[in-house]
Short mmCIF file of C-alpha atoms in Angstrom, two decimals:
data_model
loop_
_atom_site.label_atom_id
_atom_site.label_comp_id
_atom_site.label_asym_id
_atom_site.label_seq_id
_atom_site.Cartn_x
_atom_site.Cartn_y
_atom_site.Cartn_z
CA MET A 6 0.00 0.00 0.00
CA LYS A 7 1.09 3.52 -0.65
CA ASP A 8 0.31 6.37 1.72
CA VAL A 9 -0.97 9.63 0.28
CA ILE A 10 -0.65 12.77 2.40
CA PHE A 11 -3.59 15.16 2.39
CA GLY A 12 -4.04 18.73 3.51
CA ASN A 13 -1.45 21.19 4.74
CA LYS A 14 1.53 20.35 6.90
CA ARG A 15 1.75 21.97 10.31
CA LYS A 16 4.73 21.56 12.61
CA PHE A 17 4.62 19.09 15.47
CA GLY A 18 8.30 18.33 14.97
CA GLU A 19 8.27 17.28 11.31
CA SER A 20 4.89 15.52 11.36
CA THR A 21 1.81 15.84 9.21
CA ARG A 22 -1.54 16.70 10.72
CA LEU A 23 -4.02 14.12 11.97
CA TYR A 24 -6.70 16.52 10.71
CA SER A 25 -6.51 18.68 7.59
CA PHE A 26 -7.22 22.41 7.62
CA ASP A 27 -7.51 24.91 4.81
CA ASP A 28 -5.50 28.12 5.08
CA ASN A 29 -8.02 29.84 2.84
CA ASP A 30 -10.69 29.31 5.49
CA GLU A 31 -8.80 30.46 8.54
CA ASP A 32 -5.59 32.29 9.33
CA GLU A 33 -2.95 30.15 10.96
CA ASP A 34 -3.16 32.40 14.00
CA ASN A 35 -6.73 31.16 14.52
CA GLU A 36 -5.77 27.48 14.24
CA PRO A 37 -6.24 26.04 17.78
CA LEU A 38 -3.08 23.91 17.66
CA SER A 39 -0.82 26.22 15.64
CA ASP A 40 1.63 26.53 18.55
CA GLY A 41 2.00 22.79 19.05
CA VAL A 42 2.51 21.80 22.68
CA ASP A 43 2.24 25.46 23.70
CA SER A 44 -1.28 25.63 22.26
CA VAL A 45 -2.55 24.45 25.64
CA SER A 46 -1.85 26.04 29.03
CA TRP A 47 0.73 24.52 31.39
CA LEU A 48 1.77 25.16 34.97
CA PRO A 49 5.45 25.97 35.58
CA SER A 50 7.64 22.91 36.13
CA VAL A 51 8.03 21.73 39.71
CA ILE A 52 11.60 20.63 39.00
CA ASP A 53 14.06 22.70 41.10
CA ASP A 54 11.13 24.53 42.71
CA LYS A 55 11.74 23.76 46.36
CA GLY A 56 8.67 25.56 47.76
CA PRO A 57 6.50 25.12 49.73
CA SER A 58 3.90 27.70 48.78
CA ASP A 59 1.94 29.73 51.32
CA ILE A 60 -1.45 28.04 51.73
CA SER A 61 -2.84 30.94 53.74
CA SER A 62 -3.35 32.96 50.54
CA VAL A 63 -5.74 30.65 48.67
CA ARG A 64 -7.82 32.71 46.27
CA GLN A 65 -11.56 33.04 46.65
CA GLY A 66 -13.47 30.05 45.30
CA ALA A 67 -10.37 27.83 45.16
CA GLU A 68 -9.35 24.98 47.46
CA ILE A 69 -6.40 22.72 48.17
CA LEU A 70 -6.71 19.37 46.34
CA PRO A 71 -4.47 16.28 45.91
CA LEU A 72 -2.92 15.91 42.44
CA PHE A 73 -2.52 12.51 40.79
CA PRO A 74 -0.68 12.89 37.42
CA LEU A 75 -1.57 10.02 35.08
CA GLY A 76 0.75 10.63 32.13
CA GLY A 77 -0.38 11.84 28.72
CA ILE A 78 -4.01 10.73 28.94
CA VAL A 79 -6.80 13.32 28.80
CA TYR A 80 -9.92 12.44 30.82
CA THR A 81 -13.33 14.08 30.37
CA PRO A 82 -16.26 14.79 32.70
CA ASN A 83 -18.98 12.18 33.27
CA SER A 84 -16.67 9.23 32.53
CA GLU A 85 -15.73 6.30 34.78
CA HIS A 86 -12.27 4.86 35.40
CA VAL A 87 -10.61 2.10 37.42
CA LEU A 88 -7.14 2.62 38.91
CA ASN A 89 -4.79 0.13 40.57
CA ILE A 90 -2.93 1.83 43.42
CA PHE A 91 0.52 0.52 44.35
CA GLU A 92 2.94 3.44 44.78
CA PRO A 93 3.46 4.42 48.47
CA ARG A 94 2.69 8.13 48.03
CA TYR A 95 -0.63 7.38 46.33
CA ARG A 96 -1.50 4.74 48.91
CA LYS A 97 -1.11 7.59 51.39
CA MET A 98 -3.27 9.88 49.24
CA TYR A 99 -6.15 7.38 49.23
CA THR A 100 -5.84 6.87 52.96
CA ASP A 101 -6.02 10.63 53.45
CA ILE A 102 -9.05 11.24 51.22
CA LEU A 103 -10.85 8.38 52.96
CA MET A 104 -10.00 9.68 56.42
CA ASN A 105 -10.99 13.30 55.69
CA GLY A 106 -14.11 12.24 53.78
CA THR A 107 -13.46 14.24 50.61
CA LYS A 108 -12.89 11.15 48.42
CA ARG A 109 -11.67 13.26 45.50
CA PHE A 110 -8.52 14.45 43.77
CA VAL A 111 -7.33 16.15 40.57
CA VAL A 112 -5.94 14.38 37.51
CA SER A 113 -4.00 16.52 35.03
CA MET A 114 -2.17 15.65 31.81
CA SER A 115 1.63 15.59 32.04
CA HIS A 116 3.72 17.68 29.66
CA PRO A 117 5.01 15.50 26.79
CA GLU A 118 8.51 17.02 26.86
CA GLU A 119 9.16 18.43 30.35
CA GLN A 120 9.20 16.36 33.52
CA GLY A 121 7.23 17.72 36.44
CA ARG A 122 5.02 20.02 34.37
CA PHE A 123 1.25 19.61 34.21
CA ALA A 124 -1.67 21.01 32.22
CA GLN A 125 -3.37 23.95 33.85
CA THR A 126 -6.79 22.36 33.33
CA GLY A 127 -7.47 18.95 34.83
CA VAL A 128 -10.49 16.94 35.96
CA LEU A 129 -11.94 15.99 39.31
CA PHE A 130 -11.92 12.25 40.13
CA GLU A 131 -14.42 11.23 42.81
CA LEU A 132 -13.92 7.84 44.48
CA GLU A 133 -16.99 5.62 44.22
CA ASP A 134 -15.66 2.24 45.33
CA LEU A 135 -12.42 0.90 46.80
CA LYS A 136 -11.24 -2.66 47.34
CA GLU A 137 -8.28 -3.62 49.51
CA VAL A 138 -6.39 -6.31 47.56
CA SER A 139 -2.93 -6.31 49.15
CA GLY A 140 -3.53 -9.81 50.54
CA GLN A 141 -4.44 -11.25 47.14
CA THR A 142 -1.56 -9.50 45.32
CA ASN A 143 1.23 -10.05 47.87
CA ASP A 144 1.06 -6.30 48.50
CA GLN A 145 2.00 -5.51 44.89
CA ILE A 146 -1.29 -3.61 44.59
CA LYS A 147 -2.90 -1.97 47.61
CA TYR A 148 -6.26 -0.80 46.23
CA ILE A 149 -8.43 -1.26 43.16
CA CYS A 150 -10.56 1.88 42.90
CA ASN A 151 -13.56 2.94 40.80
CA HIS A 152 -13.97 6.64 40.06
CA ARG A 153 -16.30 9.03 38.26
CA VAL A 154 -15.08 12.27 36.71
CA THR A 155 -17.48 14.91 37.95
CA GLY A 156 -16.04 18.14 36.59
CA ARG A 157 -13.05 20.17 35.48
CA VAL A 158 -10.47 21.94 37.66
CA LYS A 159 -8.38 25.04 36.92
CA LEU A 160 -4.98 24.51 38.55
CA HIS A 161 -3.42 27.74 39.85
CA ARG A 162 -0.21 26.43 41.46
CA VAL A 163 1.45 23.41 43.03
CA ILE A 164 1.60 23.79 46.81
CA ASN A 165 4.46 21.38 47.58
CA PRO A 166 6.63 21.13 44.43
CA SER A 167 9.58 19.49 46.20
CA ALA A 168 7.45 16.35 46.75
CA TRP A 169 7.75 15.53 43.05
CA GLU A 170 11.44 14.68 43.33
CA SER A 171 11.49 13.47 46.93
CA ARG A 172 8.48 11.19 46.29
CA ASP A 173 7.84 11.06 50.04
CA THR A 174 4.25 12.23 49.57
CA TYR A 175 1.81 13.23 46.83
CA LEU A 176 1.53 16.67 45.24
CA THR A 177 -1.20 19.10 46.23
CA VAL A 178 -2.51 22.03 44.19
CA GLU A 179 -4.61 25.12 44.58
CA GLY A 180 -7.49 24.69 42.18
CA THR A 181 -10.91 26.01 41.26
CA ILE A 182 -13.57 23.43 40.43
CA PHE A 183 -15.75 24.22 37.39
CA ASP A 184 -19.46 23.42 37.39
CA ASP A 185 -20.08 21.35 34.26
CA THR A 186 -23.68 20.48 35.03
CA GLY A 187 -25.07 23.19 32.73
CA LYS A 188 -27.29 24.41 35.55
CA ASN A 189 -26.51 28.13 35.74
CA LYS A 190 -28.27 30.92 37.54
CA GLU A 191 -30.34 31.91 34.53
CA ASP A 192 -31.74 28.39 34.31
CA GLU A 193 -32.61 28.45 38.01
CA LYS A 194 -34.36 31.82 37.67
CA LEU A 195 -36.35 30.51 34.70
CA ASP A 196 -37.41 27.47 36.72
CA GLU A 197 -38.55 29.72 39.57
CA ASP A 198 -40.40 32.25 37.40
CA VAL A 199 -42.21 29.75 35.18
CA SER A 200 -44.74 28.04 37.40
CA ASP A 201 -47.84 28.49 35.28
CA ASP A 202 -49.08 25.31 33.60
CA ILE A 203 -49.60 27.17 30.32
CA TYR A 204 -46.14 28.74 30.02
CA GLY A 205 -44.21 25.84 31.53
CA PRO A 206 -44.25 23.64 28.39
CA ILE A 207 -43.31 26.63 26.22
CA ALA A 208 -40.30 27.44 28.39
CA SER A 209 -39.29 23.78 28.47
CA ALA A 210 -39.41 23.56 24.68
CA ALA A 211 -37.37 26.75 24.36
CA SER A 212 -34.70 25.41 26.68
CA LYS A 213 -34.35 22.29 24.51
CA ALA A 214 -33.94 24.22 21.25
CA ASP A 215 -30.45 24.02 19.78
CA THR A 216 -28.24 27.09 19.91
CA LYS A 217 -26.49 28.32 16.77
CA GLU A 218 -23.26 26.63 17.87
CA GLU A 219 -25.07 23.35 18.52
CA LYS A 220 -26.81 23.47 15.13
CA ASP A 221 -23.51 24.19 13.36
CA LEU A 222 -21.89 21.26 15.15
CA LYS A 223 -24.68 18.90 14.11
CA GLU A 224 -24.46 20.04 10.49
CA SER A 225 -20.71 19.58 10.41
CA PHE A 226 -20.98 16.11 11.93
CA ALA A 227 -23.68 15.11 9.43
CA SER A 228 -21.46 16.19 6.53
CA LEU A 229 -18.59 14.14 7.92
CA VAL A 230 -20.74 11.02 8.28
CA ASP A 231 -22.00 11.40 4.70
CA ILE A 232 -18.50 11.46 3.23
CA GLN A 233 -17.33 8.64 5.51
CA HIS A 234 -20.05 6.39 4.11
CA GLU A 235 -19.48 7.59 0.55
CA LEU A 236 -15.82 6.58 0.83
CA GLU A 237 -16.72 3.42 2.80
CA GLU A 238 -14.26 4.21 5.58
CA ASP A 239 -13.39 1.24 7.81
CA VAL A 240 -13.61 3.46 10.89
CA ARG A 241 -16.77 5.53 10.65
CA PHE A 242 -19.86 6.70 12.50
CA THR A 243 -23.28 5.21 11.86
CA LYS A 244 -25.83 7.31 10.01
CA ALA A 245 -28.13 6.87 12.99
CA SER A 246 -25.57 8.70 15.14
CA VAL A 247 -26.37 11.93 13.30
CA GLU A 248 -29.86 12.13 14.77
CA ALA A 249 -28.70 10.96 18.20
CA LEU A 250 -25.75 13.37 18.49
CA ALA A 251 -25.54 14.85 22.00
CA VAL A 252 -24.76 18.59 21.92
CA LYS A 253 -26.38 20.10 25.02
CA ASP A 254 -24.68 21.84 27.91
CA GLY A 255 -24.14 19.67 30.96
CA SER A 256 -22.96 16.13 31.60
CA GLY A 257 -26.11 14.07 31.07
CA GLU A 258 -26.97 11.68 28.24
CA GLU A 259 -27.72 14.62 25.93
CA GLY A 260 -24.61 16.51 27.05
CA LEU A 261 -21.81 17.52 24.72
CA TRP A 262 -19.24 15.60 26.78
CA GLN A 263 -20.80 12.38 25.45
CA THR A 264 -19.97 13.44 21.90
CA ILE A 265 -16.50 14.64 22.90
CA ARG A 266 -15.72 11.18 24.30
CA LEU A 267 -17.15 9.62 21.14
CA TRP A 268 -14.79 11.76 19.07
CA GLN A 269 -11.89 10.71 21.30
CA ALA A 270 -12.76 7.03 20.76
CA TYR A 271 -13.00 7.60 17.01
CA ALA A 272 -9.56 9.22 16.90
CA ASP A 273 -8.10 6.35 18.96
CA GLN A 274 -9.52 3.74 16.58
CA ARG A 275 -8.14 5.59 13.57
CA LEU A 276 -4.73 5.55 15.21
CA VAL A 277 -4.96 1.83 15.90
CA ALA A 278 -5.93 1.26 12.27
CA ARG A 279 -2.79 3.03 11.11
CA GLN A 280 -0.60 0.88 13.36
CA ASN A 281 -2.27 -2.26 12.04
CA GLU A 282 -1.60 -1.11 8.50
CA LEU A 283 2.08 -0.55 9.23
CA GLN A 284 2.34 -4.00 10.82
CA LYS A 285 0.55 -5.89 8.07
CA ASP A 286 3.55 -6.46 5.81
CA PHE A 287 5.62 -7.70 8.74
CA GLN A 288 2.83 -10.05 9.86
CA GLU A 289 2.84 -11.66 6.43
CA LYS A 290 6.61 -12.15 6.51
CA LEU A 291 6.40 -13.57 10.03
CA GLN A 292 3.83 -16.15 9.00
CA GLU A 293 5.94 -17.10 5.98
CA PHE A 294 8.95 -17.57 8.29
CA LEU A 295 6.99 -19.83 10.65
CA LYS A 296 5.65 -21.93 7.80
CA LYS A 297 8.85 -22.30 5.77
CA ASP A 298 11.58 -22.22 8.39
CA LYS A 299 9.67 -23.78 11.28
CA GLY A 300 7.51 -26.12 9.20
CA MET A 301 4.25 -25.02 10.81
CA GLN A 302 0.80 -25.37 9.27
CA ASP A 303 -1.85 -22.65 9.47
CA GLU A 304 -3.58 -24.35 12.40
CA GLU A 305 -0.26 -24.63 14.26
CA LEU A 306 0.69 -20.94 14.14
CA PRO A 307 1.08 -19.53 17.68
CA SER A 308 -0.72 -16.40 18.75
CA ALA A 309 2.62 -14.85 19.78
CA ILE A 310 6.33 -15.51 19.37
CA GLY A 311 9.32 -14.27 21.38
CA PHE A 312 11.66 -11.72 19.84
CA GLN A 313 14.67 -14.00 20.35
CA ASP A 314 12.93 -16.77 18.42
CA LEU A 315 12.93 -14.72 15.22
CA SER A 316 15.54 -14.93 12.52
CA PRO A 317 18.18 -12.15 12.52
CA ALA A 318 16.55 -10.64 9.43
CA LEU A 319 13.12 -10.52 11.10
CA GLN A 320 14.61 -9.12 14.31
CA LYS A 321 16.04 -6.26 12.28
CA GLU A 322 12.66 -5.75 10.60
CA VAL A 323 11.00 -5.49 14.02
CA GLN A 324 13.50 -2.85 15.10
CA ASP A 325 13.13 -0.95 11.84
CA LEU A 326 9.34 -1.11 12.10
CA GLN A 327 9.45 0.29 15.63
CA LYS A 328 11.67 3.16 14.50
CA ARG A 329 9.33 3.94 11.61
CA MET A 330 6.28 3.84 13.85
CA THR A 331 7.94 6.12 16.38
CA VAL A 332 8.91 8.68 13.74
CA GLU A 333 5.60 8.57 11.89
CA LEU A 334 3.10 7.98 14.67
CA LYS A 335 4.34 9.60 17.86
CA PRO A 336 3.76 13.20 16.65
CA LEU A 337 0.23 12.29 15.61
CA ILE A 338 -0.47 10.75 19.00
CA LEU A 339 0.59 14.05 20.53
CA GLU A 340 -1.72 16.02 18.25
CA SER A 341 -4.67 13.79 19.14
CA THR A 342 -3.96 14.31 22.84
CA LEU A 343 -3.58 18.08 22.48
CA THR A 344 -6.89 18.19 20.61
CA MET A 345 -8.71 16.73 23.63
CA GLN A 346 -6.82 18.92 26.10
CA LYS A 347 -7.69 22.03 24.09
CA ILE A 348 -11.38 21.11 24.23
CA LEU A 349 -11.11 20.36 27.96
CA GLU A 350 -9.70 23.79 28.78
CA ALA A 351 -12.25 25.73 26.68
CA ASP A 352 -13.97 28.48 28.65
CA GLY A 353 -17.56 27.36 28.12
CA HIS A 354 -20.08 25.26 26.23
CA GLU A 355 -20.14 27.47 23.13
CA ASP A 356 -16.35 27.40 22.86
CA ARG A 357 -16.33 23.60 23.19
CA CYS A 358 -18.96 23.30 20.45
CA ASN A 359 -16.92 25.52 18.15
CA LEU A 360 -13.65 23.68 18.86
CA LEU A 361 -15.17 20.25 18.29
CA ARG A 362 -16.78 21.48 15.07
CA HIS A 363 -13.39 22.82 13.98
CA PHE A 364 -11.72 19.42 14.40
CA ILE A 365 -14.65 17.63 12.73
CA ASP A 366 -14.38 20.04 9.80
CA GLY A 367 -10.67 19.24 9.58
CA GLU A 368 -11.43 15.53 9.29
CA ARG A 369 -14.14 16.19 6.71
CA LYS A 370 -11.71 18.24 4.60
CA ARG A 371 -9.14 15.46 4.81
CA LEU A 372 -11.67 12.99 3.45
CA ALA A 373 -12.83 15.47 0.81
CA ALA A 374 -9.22 15.70 -0.40
CA ARG A 375 -9.06 11.94 -0.54
CA LYS A 376 -12.29 11.84 -2.53
CA THR A 377 -10.86 14.32 -5.03
CA LEU A 378 -7.64 12.36 -5.44
CA ARG A 379 -9.53 9.10 -5.72
CA GLY A 380 -11.43 10.57 -8.64
CA MET A 381 -8.22 11.82 -10.24
CA PHE A 382 -6.36 8.53 -9.88
CA SER A 383 -9.19 6.02 -9.99
CA SER A 384 -7.47 4.14 -12.79
CA THR A 385 -4.35 3.43 -10.76
CA ALA A 386 -3.83 0.48 -8.43
CA GLU A 387 -2.77 2.60 -5.49
CA SER A 388 -4.77 2.31 -2.28
CA ILE A 389 -5.29 5.58 -0.47
CA THR A 390 -5.11 4.96 3.24
CA ALA A 391 -6.00 6.90 6.35
CA GLU A 392 -3.34 8.61 8.46
CA ASN A 393 -3.97 6.88 11.78
CA ILE A 394 -1.92 5.93 14.83
CA SER A 395 -1.96 3.84 17.97
CA GLU A 396 -1.27 4.47 21.62
CA ALA A 397 2.24 5.65 22.44
CA GLU A 398 2.91 2.75 24.75
CA GLN A 399 2.46 0.30 21.89
CA ILE A 400 5.10 1.88 19.68
CA LEU A 401 7.94 2.80 22.03
CA ASP A 402 8.98 -0.60 23.45
CA LYS A 403 12.52 -1.31 22.32
CA ASP A 404 12.54 -5.07 22.71
CA PRO A 405 9.03 -6.57 22.83
CA PRO A 406 8.79 -9.88 24.70
CA ALA A 407 6.26 -11.33 22.28
CA ILE A 408 5.02 -10.62 18.76
CA SER A 409 1.54 -11.43 17.57
CA THR A 410 1.22 -13.70 14.55
CA ASP A 411 -2.51 -13.15 14.13
CA GLU A 412 -3.38 -10.61 11.43
CA SER A 413 -7.07 -10.45 12.24
CA SER A 414 -7.07 -10.17 16.03
CA SER A 415 -5.84 -6.59 16.19
CA SER A 416 -8.15 -5.24 13.50
CA SER A 417 -11.47 -6.93 14.21
CA LEU A 418 -13.00 -3.75 15.60
CA LEU A 419 -11.85 -1.72 12.63
CA ASP A 420 -13.25 -4.05 9.98
CA GLU A 421 -16.68 -4.06 11.57
CA PRO A 422 -18.88 -1.68 9.54
CA ASP A 423 -20.47 1.22 11.39
CA ALA A 424 -18.35 0.68 14.50
CA PHE A 425 -19.32 3.94 16.17
CA GLN A 426 -22.85 4.63 17.40
#
């Protein structure tokens, strides 16, 4: 297969964009990710900052909260997550939030290039269930914990920066919790004022009407789904998802955060599809090696094989493949992550609608470019493929302990038509 690059190139190192944007539509200054990593807001690094900060000067509306950095993952409100707790400082954190009854802490994305630096906007994890499993795990894991993300948090400063390097306790931050329920004062006043049985239904209907930003988002999404189906994309949304698209303010089933998570899942699956495509040629060579050199039949092929069991030529191919995937895919992983972080830190519902529409439009333009080129080169045998990537952890291992020999197992989700509801 031959890859065809669409759209303009923007700099994330020397990478191409995961989404395509048209400079005729918008100035580069208005492009949300034009500054790369610096397109999102970061706290200063805690490295060499010995602190501690004065906690007597906490600003109005803010509070002191534990901080649990969880790498380069961006979490969104109204989602649920399970964490295994084993590190001593975070065992202490859970003991503390249980003892003081708060049962909550902040999770913020870590800077991709600077140690000890965290995004200025994080999310609030609230503990819903905790199981003590040290006995069953020989104390390798202390707790298995279920959490719900209940809102966003603006981080103002790290209170005890020296704890990052000493690791004797967990970090704490001064942060302001955002209300993402969509229930503002104007809504409350409307609920109080409208008590008449005649006007109540009218007010209720008005509150459910889409805003301009919500309508624009729906139209953009519908256009994307149309072209996805026209091009028969392997990773695509169902046509039914157009009518069911959640765009409202708040965190309920009709809330925009549902659609934001759906978009995040879509981007992740596109990235996985790209990794599978890069691995396909190697998988075929691996199966040929097992059949010819090892004398195996199709039914005897193992699901995985150790790196040391490969021939020297295949070992070199594995290393070369990993280098190629790192160079080609890592910058795109970063862009996907920054996209979600940019949406997370948006000031309000309208801004989030506009940002999400912007990224959807970028994907639609990428597919429109593919459609144009497909028409131009329909007589050739080239296959035009999507620019997708996988999770960073899957591409950075230097010496993998086992290599899958099954071509279909890693792509079963991607080959299923209409995978996204």
